[in-house]
XYZ file of C-alpha atoms in Angstrom:
598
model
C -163.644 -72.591 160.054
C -166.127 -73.731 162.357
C -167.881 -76.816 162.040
C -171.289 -77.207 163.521
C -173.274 -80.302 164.388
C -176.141 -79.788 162.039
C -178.795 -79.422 164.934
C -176.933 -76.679 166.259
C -176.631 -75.246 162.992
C -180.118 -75.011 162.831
C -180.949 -73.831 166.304
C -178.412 -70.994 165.239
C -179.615 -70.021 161.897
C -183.584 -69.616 164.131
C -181.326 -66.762 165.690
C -181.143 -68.709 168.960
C -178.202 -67.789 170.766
C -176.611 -70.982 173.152
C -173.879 -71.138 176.111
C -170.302 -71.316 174.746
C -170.514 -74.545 176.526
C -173.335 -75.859 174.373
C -171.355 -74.850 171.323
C -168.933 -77.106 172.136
C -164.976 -76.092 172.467
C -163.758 -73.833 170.236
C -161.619 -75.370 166.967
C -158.467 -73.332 166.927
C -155.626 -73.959 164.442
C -151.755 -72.592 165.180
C -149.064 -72.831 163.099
C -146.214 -70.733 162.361
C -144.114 -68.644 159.360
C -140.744 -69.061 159.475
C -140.695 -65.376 157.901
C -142.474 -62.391 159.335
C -145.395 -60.624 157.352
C -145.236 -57.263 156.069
C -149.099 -56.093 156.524
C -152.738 -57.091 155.051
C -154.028 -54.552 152.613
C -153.924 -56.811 149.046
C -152.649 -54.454 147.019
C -149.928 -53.751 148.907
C -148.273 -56.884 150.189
C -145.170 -58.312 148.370
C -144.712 -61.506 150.439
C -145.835 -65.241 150.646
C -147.007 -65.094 153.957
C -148.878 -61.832 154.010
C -150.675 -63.230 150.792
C -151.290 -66.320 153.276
C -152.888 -63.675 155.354
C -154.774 -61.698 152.828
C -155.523 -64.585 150.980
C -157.814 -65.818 154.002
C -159.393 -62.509 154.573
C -160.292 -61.370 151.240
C -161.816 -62.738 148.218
C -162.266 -61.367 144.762
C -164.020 -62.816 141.592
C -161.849 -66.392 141.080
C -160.035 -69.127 143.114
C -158.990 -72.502 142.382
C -161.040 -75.857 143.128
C -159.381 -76.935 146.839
C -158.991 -80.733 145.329
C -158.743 -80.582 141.360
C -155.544 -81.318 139.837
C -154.680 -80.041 137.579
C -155.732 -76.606 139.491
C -159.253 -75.637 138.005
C -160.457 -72.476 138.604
C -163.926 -71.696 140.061
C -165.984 -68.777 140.928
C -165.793 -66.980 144.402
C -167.567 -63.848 144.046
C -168.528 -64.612 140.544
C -171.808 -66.143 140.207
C -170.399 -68.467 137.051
C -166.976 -68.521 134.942
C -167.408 -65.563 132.646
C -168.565 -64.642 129.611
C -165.746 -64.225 126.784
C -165.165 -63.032 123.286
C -163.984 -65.094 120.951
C -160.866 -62.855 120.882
C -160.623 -63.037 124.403
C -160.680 -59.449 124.960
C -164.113 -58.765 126.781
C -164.515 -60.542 129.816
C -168.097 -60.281 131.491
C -168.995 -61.617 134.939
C -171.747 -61.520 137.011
C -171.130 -61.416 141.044
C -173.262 -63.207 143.522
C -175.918 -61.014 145.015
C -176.400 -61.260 149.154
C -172.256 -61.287 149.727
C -171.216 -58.649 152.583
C -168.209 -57.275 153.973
C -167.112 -58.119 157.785
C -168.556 -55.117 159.885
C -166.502 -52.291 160.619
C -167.220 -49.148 161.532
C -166.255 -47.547 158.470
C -170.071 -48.917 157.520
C -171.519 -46.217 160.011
C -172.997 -49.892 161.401
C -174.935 -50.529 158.300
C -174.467 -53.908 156.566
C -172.237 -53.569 153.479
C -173.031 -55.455 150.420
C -170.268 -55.876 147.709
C -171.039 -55.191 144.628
C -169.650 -54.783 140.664
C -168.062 -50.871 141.429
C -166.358 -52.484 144.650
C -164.560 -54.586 141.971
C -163.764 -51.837 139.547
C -162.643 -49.850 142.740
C -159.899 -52.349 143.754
C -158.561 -52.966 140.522
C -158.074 -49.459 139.793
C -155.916 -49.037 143.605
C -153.447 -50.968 142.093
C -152.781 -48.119 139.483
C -153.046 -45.396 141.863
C -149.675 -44.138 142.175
C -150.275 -43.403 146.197
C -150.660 -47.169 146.640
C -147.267 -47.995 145.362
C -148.666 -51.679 144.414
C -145.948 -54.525 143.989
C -148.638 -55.929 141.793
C -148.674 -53.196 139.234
C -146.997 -54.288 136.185
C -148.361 -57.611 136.379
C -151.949 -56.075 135.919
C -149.727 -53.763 133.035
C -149.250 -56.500 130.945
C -153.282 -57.661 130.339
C -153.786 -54.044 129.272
C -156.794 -53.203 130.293
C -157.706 -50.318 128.311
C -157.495 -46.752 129.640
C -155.683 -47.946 133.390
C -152.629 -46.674 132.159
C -153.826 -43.309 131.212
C -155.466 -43.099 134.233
C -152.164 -43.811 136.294
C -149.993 -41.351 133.902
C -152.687 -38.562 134.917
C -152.607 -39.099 138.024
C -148.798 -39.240 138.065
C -149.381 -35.366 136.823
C -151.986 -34.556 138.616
C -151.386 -36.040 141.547
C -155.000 -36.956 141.708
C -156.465 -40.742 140.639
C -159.732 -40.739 138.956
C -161.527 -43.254 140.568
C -165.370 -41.349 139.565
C -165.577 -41.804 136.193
C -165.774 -44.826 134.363
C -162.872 -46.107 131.513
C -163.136 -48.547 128.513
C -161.841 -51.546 129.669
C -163.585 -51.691 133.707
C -166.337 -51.050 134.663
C -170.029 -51.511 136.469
C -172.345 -52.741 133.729
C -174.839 -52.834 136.778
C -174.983 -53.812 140.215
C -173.495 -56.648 139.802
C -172.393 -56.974 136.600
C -168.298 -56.008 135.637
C -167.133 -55.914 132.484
C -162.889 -56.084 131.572
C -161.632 -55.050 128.136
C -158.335 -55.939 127.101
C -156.473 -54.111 124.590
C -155.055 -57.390 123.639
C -155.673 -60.840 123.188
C -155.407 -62.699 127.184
C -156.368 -66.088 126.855
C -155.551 -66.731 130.481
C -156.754 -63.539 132.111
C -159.185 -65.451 134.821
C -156.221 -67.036 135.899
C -154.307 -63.688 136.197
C -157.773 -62.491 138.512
C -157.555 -65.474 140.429
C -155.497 -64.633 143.809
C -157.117 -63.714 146.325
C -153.982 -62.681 148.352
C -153.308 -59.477 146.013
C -156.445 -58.701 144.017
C -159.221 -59.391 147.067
C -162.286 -56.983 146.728
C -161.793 -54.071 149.194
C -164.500 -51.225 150.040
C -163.523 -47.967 149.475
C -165.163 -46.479 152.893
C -162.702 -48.514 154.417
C -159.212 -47.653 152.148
C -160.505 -43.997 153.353
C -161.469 -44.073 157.111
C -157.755 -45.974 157.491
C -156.013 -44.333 155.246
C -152.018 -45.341 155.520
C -152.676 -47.493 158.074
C -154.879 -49.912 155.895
C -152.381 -52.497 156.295
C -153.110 -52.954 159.691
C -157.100 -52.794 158.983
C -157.552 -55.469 156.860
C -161.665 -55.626 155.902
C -163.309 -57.940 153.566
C -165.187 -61.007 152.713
C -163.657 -64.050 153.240
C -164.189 -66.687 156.082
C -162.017 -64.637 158.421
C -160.900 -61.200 160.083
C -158.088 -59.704 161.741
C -158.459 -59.803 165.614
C -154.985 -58.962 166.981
C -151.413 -58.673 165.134
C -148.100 -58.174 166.919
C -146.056 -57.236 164.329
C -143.100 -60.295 163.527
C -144.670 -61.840 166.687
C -148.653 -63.436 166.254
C -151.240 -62.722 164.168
C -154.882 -63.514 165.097
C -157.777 -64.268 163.104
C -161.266 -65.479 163.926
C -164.395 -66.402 162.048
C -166.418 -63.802 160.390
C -169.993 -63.618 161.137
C -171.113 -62.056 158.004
C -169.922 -65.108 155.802
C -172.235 -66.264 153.792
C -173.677 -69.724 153.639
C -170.934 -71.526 152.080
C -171.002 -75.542 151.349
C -168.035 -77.878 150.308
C -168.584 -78.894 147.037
C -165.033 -79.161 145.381
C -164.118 -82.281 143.055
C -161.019 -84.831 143.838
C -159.453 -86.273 140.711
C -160.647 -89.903 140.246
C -157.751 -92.413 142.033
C -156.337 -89.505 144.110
C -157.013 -91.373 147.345
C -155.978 -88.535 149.909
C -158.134 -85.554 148.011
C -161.196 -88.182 148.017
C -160.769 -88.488 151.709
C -160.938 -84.979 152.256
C -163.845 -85.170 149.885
C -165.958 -87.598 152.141
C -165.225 -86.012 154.868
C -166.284 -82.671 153.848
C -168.899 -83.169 151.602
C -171.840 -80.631 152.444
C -170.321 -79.019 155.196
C -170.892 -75.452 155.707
C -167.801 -73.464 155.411
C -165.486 -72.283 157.732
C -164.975 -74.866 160.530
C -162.671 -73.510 162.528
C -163.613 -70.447 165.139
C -159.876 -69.007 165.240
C -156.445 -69.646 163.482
C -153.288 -68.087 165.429
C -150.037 -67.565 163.394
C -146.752 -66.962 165.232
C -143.653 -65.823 163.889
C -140.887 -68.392 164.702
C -137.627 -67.979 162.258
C -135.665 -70.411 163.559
C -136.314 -73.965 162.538
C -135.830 -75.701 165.796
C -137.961 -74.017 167.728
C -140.344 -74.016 165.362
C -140.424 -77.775 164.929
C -140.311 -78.497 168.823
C -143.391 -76.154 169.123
C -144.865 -78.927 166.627
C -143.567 -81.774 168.523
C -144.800 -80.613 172.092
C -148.210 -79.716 170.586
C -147.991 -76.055 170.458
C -148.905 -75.849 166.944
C -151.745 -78.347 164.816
C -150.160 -77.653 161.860
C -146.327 -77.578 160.507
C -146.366 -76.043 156.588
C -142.920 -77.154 155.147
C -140.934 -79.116 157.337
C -137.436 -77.308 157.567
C -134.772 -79.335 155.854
C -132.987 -79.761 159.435
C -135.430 -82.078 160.662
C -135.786 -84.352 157.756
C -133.679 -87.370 158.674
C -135.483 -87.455 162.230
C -139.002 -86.864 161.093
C -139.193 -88.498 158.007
C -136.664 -90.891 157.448
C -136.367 -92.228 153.817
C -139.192 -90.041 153.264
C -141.878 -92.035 155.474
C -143.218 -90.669 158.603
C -140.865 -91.649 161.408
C -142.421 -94.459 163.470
C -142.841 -92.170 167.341
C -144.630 -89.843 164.678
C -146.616 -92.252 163.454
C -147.705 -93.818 167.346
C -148.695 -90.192 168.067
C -151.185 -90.042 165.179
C -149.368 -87.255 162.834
C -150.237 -86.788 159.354
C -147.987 -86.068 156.855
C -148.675 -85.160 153.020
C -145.085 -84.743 150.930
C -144.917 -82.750 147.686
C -143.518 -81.084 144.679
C -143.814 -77.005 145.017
C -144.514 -75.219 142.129
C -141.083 -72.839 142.697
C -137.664 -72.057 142.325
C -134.888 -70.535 144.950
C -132.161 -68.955 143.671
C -129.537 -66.065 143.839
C -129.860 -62.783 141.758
C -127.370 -60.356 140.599
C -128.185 -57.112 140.648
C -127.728 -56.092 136.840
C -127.014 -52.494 137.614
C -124.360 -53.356 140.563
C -120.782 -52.220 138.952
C -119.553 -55.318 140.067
C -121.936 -58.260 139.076
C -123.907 -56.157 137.012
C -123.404 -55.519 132.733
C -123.922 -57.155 129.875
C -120.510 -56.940 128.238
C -118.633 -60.376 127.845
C -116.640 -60.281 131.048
C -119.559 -59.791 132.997
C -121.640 -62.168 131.809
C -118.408 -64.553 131.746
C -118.624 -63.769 135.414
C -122.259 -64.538 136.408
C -122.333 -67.617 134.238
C -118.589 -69.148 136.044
C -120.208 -68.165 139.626
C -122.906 -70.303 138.004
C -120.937 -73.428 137.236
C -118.684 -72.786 140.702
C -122.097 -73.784 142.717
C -122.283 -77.713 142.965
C -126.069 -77.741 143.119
C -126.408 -81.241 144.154
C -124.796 -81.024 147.099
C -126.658 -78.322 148.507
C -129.865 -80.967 147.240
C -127.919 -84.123 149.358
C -126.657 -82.112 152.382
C -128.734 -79.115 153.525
C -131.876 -80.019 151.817
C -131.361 -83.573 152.682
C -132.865 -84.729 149.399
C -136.207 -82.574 149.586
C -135.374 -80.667 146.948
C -134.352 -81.135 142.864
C -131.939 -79.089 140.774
C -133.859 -76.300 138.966
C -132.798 -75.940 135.185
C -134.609 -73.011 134.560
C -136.716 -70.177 136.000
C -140.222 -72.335 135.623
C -141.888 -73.868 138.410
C -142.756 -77.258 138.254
C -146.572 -77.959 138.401
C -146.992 -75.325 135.634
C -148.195 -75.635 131.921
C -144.984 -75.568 129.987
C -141.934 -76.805 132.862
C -140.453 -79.646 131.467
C -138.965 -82.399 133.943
C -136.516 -83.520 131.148
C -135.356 -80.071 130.351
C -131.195 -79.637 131.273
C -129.429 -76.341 130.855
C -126.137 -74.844 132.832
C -128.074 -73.376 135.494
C -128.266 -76.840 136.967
C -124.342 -77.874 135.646
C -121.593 -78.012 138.216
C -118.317 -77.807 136.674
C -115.402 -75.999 138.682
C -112.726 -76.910 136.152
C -114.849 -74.439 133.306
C -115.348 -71.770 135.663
C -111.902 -71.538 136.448
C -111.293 -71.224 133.004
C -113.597 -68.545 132.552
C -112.546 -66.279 135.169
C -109.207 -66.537 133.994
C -109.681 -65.928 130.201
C -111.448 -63.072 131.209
C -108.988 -61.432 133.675
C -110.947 -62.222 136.741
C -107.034 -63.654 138.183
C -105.288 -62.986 141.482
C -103.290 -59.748 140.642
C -101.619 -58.413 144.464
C -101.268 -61.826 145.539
C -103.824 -62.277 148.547
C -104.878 -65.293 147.258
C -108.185 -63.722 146.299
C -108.945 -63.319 142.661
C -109.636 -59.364 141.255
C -111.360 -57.891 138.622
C -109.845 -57.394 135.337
C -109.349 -53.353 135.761
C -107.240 -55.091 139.279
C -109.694 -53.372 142.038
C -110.786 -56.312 144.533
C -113.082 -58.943 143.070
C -115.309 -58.836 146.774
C -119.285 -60.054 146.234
C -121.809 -59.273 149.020
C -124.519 -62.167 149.825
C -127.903 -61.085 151.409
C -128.578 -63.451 154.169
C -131.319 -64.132 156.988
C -128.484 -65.715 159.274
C -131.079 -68.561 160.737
C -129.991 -71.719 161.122
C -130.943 -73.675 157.867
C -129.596 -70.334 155.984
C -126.418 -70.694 157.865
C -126.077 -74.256 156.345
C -126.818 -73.075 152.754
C -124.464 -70.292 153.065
C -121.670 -72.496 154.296
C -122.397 -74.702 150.816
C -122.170 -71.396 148.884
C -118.747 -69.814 150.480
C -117.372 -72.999 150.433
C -117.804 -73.092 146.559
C -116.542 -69.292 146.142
C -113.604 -69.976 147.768
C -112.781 -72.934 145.722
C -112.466 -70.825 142.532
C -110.625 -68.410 144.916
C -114.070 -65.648 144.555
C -114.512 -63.713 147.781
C -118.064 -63.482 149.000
C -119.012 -62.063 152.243
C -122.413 -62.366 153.790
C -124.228 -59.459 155.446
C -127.112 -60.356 157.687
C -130.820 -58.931 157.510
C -134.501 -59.023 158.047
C -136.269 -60.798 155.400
C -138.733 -57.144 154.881
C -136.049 -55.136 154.910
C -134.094 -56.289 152.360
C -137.329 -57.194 150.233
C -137.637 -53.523 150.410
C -134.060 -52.741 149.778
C -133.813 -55.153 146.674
C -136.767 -53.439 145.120
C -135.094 -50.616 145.213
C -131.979 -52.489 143.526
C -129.629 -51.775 147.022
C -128.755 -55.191 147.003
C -125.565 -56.394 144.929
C -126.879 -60.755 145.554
C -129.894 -61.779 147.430
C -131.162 -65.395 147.791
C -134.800 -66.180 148.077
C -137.593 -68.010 146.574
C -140.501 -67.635 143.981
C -143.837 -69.624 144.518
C -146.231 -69.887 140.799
C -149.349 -68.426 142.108
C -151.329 -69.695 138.961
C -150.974 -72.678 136.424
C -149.447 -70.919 133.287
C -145.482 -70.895 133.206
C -145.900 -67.508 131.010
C -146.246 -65.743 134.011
C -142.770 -67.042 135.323
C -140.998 -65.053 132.690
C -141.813 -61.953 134.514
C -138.850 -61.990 136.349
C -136.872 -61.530 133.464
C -139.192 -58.650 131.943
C -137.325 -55.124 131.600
C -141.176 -53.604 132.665
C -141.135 -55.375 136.044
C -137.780 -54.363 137.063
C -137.610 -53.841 141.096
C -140.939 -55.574 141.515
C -140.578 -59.687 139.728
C -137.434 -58.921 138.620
C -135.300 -57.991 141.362
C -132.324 -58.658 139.038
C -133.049 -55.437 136.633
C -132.600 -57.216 133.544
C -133.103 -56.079 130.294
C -132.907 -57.650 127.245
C -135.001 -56.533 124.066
C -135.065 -59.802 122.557
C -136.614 -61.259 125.984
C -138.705 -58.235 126.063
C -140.631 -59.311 122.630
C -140.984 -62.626 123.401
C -142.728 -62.245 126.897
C -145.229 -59.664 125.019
C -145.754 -62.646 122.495
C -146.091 -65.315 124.438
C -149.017 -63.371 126.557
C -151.488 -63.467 123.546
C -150.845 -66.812 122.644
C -153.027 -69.660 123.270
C -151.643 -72.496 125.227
C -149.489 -75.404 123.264
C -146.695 -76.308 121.469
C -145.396 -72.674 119.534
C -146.330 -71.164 122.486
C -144.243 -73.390 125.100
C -141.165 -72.633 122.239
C -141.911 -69.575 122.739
C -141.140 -69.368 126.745
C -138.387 -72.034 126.718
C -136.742 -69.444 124.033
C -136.970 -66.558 126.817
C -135.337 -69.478 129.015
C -132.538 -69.580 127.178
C -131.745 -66.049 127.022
C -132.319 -66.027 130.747
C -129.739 -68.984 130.470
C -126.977 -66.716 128.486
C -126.772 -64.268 130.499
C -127.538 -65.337 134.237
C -128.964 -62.675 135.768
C -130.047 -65.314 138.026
C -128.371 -68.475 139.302
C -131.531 -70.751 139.487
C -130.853 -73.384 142.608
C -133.250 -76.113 143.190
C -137.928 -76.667 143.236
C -137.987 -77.564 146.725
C -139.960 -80.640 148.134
C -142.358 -79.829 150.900
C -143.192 -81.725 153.522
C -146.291 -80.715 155.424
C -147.644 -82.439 158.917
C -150.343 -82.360 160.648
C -151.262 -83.583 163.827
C -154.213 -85.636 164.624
C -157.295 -83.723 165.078
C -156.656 -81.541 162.316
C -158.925 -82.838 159.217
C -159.449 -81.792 155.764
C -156.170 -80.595 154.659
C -154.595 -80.472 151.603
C -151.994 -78.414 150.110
C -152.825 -76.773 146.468
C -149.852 -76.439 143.887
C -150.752 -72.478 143.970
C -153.698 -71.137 146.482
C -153.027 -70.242 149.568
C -157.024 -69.890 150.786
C -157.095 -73.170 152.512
C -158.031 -72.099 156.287
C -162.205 -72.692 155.426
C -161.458 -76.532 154.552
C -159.709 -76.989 158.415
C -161.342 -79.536 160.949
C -160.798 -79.923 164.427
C -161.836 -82.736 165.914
C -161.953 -81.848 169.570
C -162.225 -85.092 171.070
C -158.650 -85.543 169.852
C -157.231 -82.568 171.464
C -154.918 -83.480 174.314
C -156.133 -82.912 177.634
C -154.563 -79.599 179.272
């Protein structure tokens, strides 16, 4: 995101070409995941940080307002928000005209205009069964009419039918699409709203690259891939072909930080920065001294390690403060938690002594401690599987998920046979074979601490847990295919509505949301009602119903909604973090006369 002193931007747009030296020196941002990526084609990526990727690469029709809270969305490709039944099953929107994709030579060289079948096209990827999209049975449940027939032919077939056109997508005209819905969506733009997953791709492009799209990443955002080492660096720059774009998003009246950003943005032409470089740096201290010596602009989360030295009693640390660094602290719209894989013969089941199990692993976990020691207080205890920031979490809600009590889950392992039968001093399960659990772990540093929490707990209640030690890809990819007995990790909302939270308890997203495999008819009919239903009160009974049974029968141990603590250091300008975008690289300054001298 490159920001241009407005002569220059009009010497420029005259075609006039200048000296790099005239341009001024180039506005780089670095930062670092703490997690690697797993590749850049939207429809295939399952993780935060490749979304972060995609997210700043692609576009499709919707994104949310930079500054507006509560999250607005706004159009992006669309020319306008779009046209709707009163039913809210036809959706109509018009695209901008004059948007093109970044050159590649899939174009033969030719400029490459987007238009209403481009749209159609990458919807319809997601339901080709080659693609094996993540994202698939989150598009399943708006039910646009005829995808699913066209994925069960294809299934046969082996063949997708992406020619002719269906019902419910499809190009009214150049750049007109039209969505029908089989039912009643009241939230669907909000659904079509991520860039990271659903960005517009060109179908020259998915076939020149064919299963190496992932690494060939083309599309219409403010940036494009220049260089990726895999789990090493990832390099974008500034894409030519973006259009004219101005900042125009709206602060909420009194927010004093957003209207800052606003002022200083206001009417500046999109991106501003020339380049952003990611590295891959899993372990927190590292990480945060690449911050501290300079080495990255930009540090998104602060690890929990750091807190006491960086932000003591939650204020910027005064040698932080002398050097100029910026700091913004939050509440993330997610949850972390463990799952237990509902198929595993051990943890797995729905009969009383396994759920007697989940639920006394549940109460063994003193939740506030891992909040006080290896969060150091960035963090709350989660009650339930909503994230906060969203439409129906409630800050007053309490359930057992967030209940410590030792004492009760001794109790219930014992009434239910869970007791120490040889003698080891390690409890067994009731048919006497050894009670022995298997924790998923990264091994870095901060997960070393939260482990130590969690064993320490297990052994209390005399449960055996051992950890085994991965890469965070891997065992994404092994617990989708339900390998893993426990994993830990995190969900981020990517959108406003809570509905969409319940997903990980729905039996049709098993090894995609929900890793755990659960299934529960009951929960089932709920999360198909509460889809349809407009937002407010019978419909937030609705999903705090589904809670409930997620509650009962713990095929999740939710954990804590982590506080995040981003900084910033001084000649970076205009950020912001948004409760559920990730598209945030165009709104970056640099202001070079800060930079340090080299």
């Amino acid at each position: 995101m490159k920001a241009i002193h407005w002569v220059w931007a009009a010497v420029l747009a005259a075609g006039v070409s200048l000296p790099a030296a005239a341009q001024g020196p180039e506005k780089v941002l670095r930062y670092a995941f703490p997690i690697a990526e797993t590749g850049f084609d939207p429809a295939q990526v399952h993780d935060l940080y490749s979304r972060v990727i995609t997210a700043n690469i692609f576009e499709t029709l919707y994104d949310y307002d930079y500054l507006a809270r509560p999250a607005k969305v706004k159009p992006v490709l669309a020319e306008a928000l779009p046209q709707v039944s009163a039913d809210f099953r036809t959706w109509t929107i018009r695209l901008k005209r004059g948007v093109y994709f970044a050159d590649d030579p899939a174009f033969g060289g030719k400029k490459r205009e987007v238009t209403a079948q481009d749209v159609v096209y990458s919807f319809k990827r997601i339901y080709d069964p080659k693609t094996r999209s993540p994202h698939i049975s989150a598009l399943e449940e708006e039910k646009i009419i005829g995808l699913d027939e066209l994925r069960e032919k294809a299934e046969k077939t082996g063949k997708f039918d992406y020619v002719n056109d269906i019902e419910g997508m499809k190009a009214l005209d150049r750049y007109t699409v039209q969505f029908k819905l089989a039912v009643t969506r009241p939230r669907f733009v909000q659904t079509i709203a991520d860039p990271g997953i659903l960005g517009v791709v060109a179908r020259e492009v998915i076939d020149k690259y064919g299963d190496e799209i992932m690494a060939h990443p083309v599309g219409t955002g403010p940036f494009k891939l220049a260089e990726w080492k895999r789990s090493s660096r990832i390099t974008l720059v500034k894409n030519p072909n973006f259009r004219d774009e101005f900042f125009d998003d709206q602060p909420r009246a009194g927010d004093k930080s957003a209207e800052a950003v606003a002022a200083r943005l206001k009417g500046k032409k999109l991106p501003m920065l020339d380049k952003v470089v990611v590295s891959i740096i899993n372990e927190p201290q590292p990480r945060w001294l690449s911050f501290l010596n300079a080495e990255q602009d930009f540090m998104e989360r602060l690890p929990a390690t750091f807190v006491n030295q960086a932000i003591p009693n939650n204020k910027l640390a005064p040698n932080l403060q002398k050097k100029g660094i910026q700091m913004e602290r939050v509440q993330l719209s997610d949850i972390t938690m463990w799952y237990f894989n509902m198929e595993d013969p051990v943890v797995g089941g729905y009969t009383p002594e396994k759920v007697a199990l989940r639920r006394a692993l549940g109460l063994a976990y003193n939740t506030e401690m891992e909040v006080r020691l290896p969060r150091r207080g960035q963090a709350i205890i989660a009650q339930d599987i909503l994230g906060p920031n969203t439409t129906s979490w409630d800050p007053n809600f309490r359930s057992e998920m967030g209940k410590y009590d030792r004492a009760r889950a001794i109790a219930l392992l014992d009434m239910f046979g869970y007791t120490d039968k040889n003698g080891d001093g390690w409890r067994d399960m009731p048919d006497g074979k050894p009670l022995v659990l298997e924790m998923n772990t990264q091994g870095t540093a901060d997960q070393r601490e939260l482990d130590e929490i969690l064993k320490k707990h297990m052994d209390a209640v005399g449960v055996k847990m051992e950890f085994k030690i991965g890469i965070w890809p891997e065992q994404l990819k092994a617990a989708r295919a339900g390998k893993l007995q426990m994993w830990q990790l995190g969900f981020s909302a990517a959108e406003p509505d809570s509905g969409v939270g319940l997903q990980i308890g729905a039996s049709a997203q098993a090894g995609q949301q929900n890793l755990a495999r659960f299934s529960n008819k009951q929960y089932d009919e709920i999360f198909a009602k509460q889809g349809v239903m407009p937002d407010g009160p019978e419909r937030d009974a609705q999903i705090r119903d589904a809670v409930r049974i997620i509650v009962a029968y713990m095929p999740y141990k939710i954990r804590v909604s982590r506080i995040g603590t981003d900084l910033w250091q001084p000649w970076v300008m205009g950020y912001k973090r948004h409760p559920f975008s990730n598209s945030f690289w165009r709104y970056i300054d640099i202001d070079t006369t800060k930079l340090p001298a080299h």
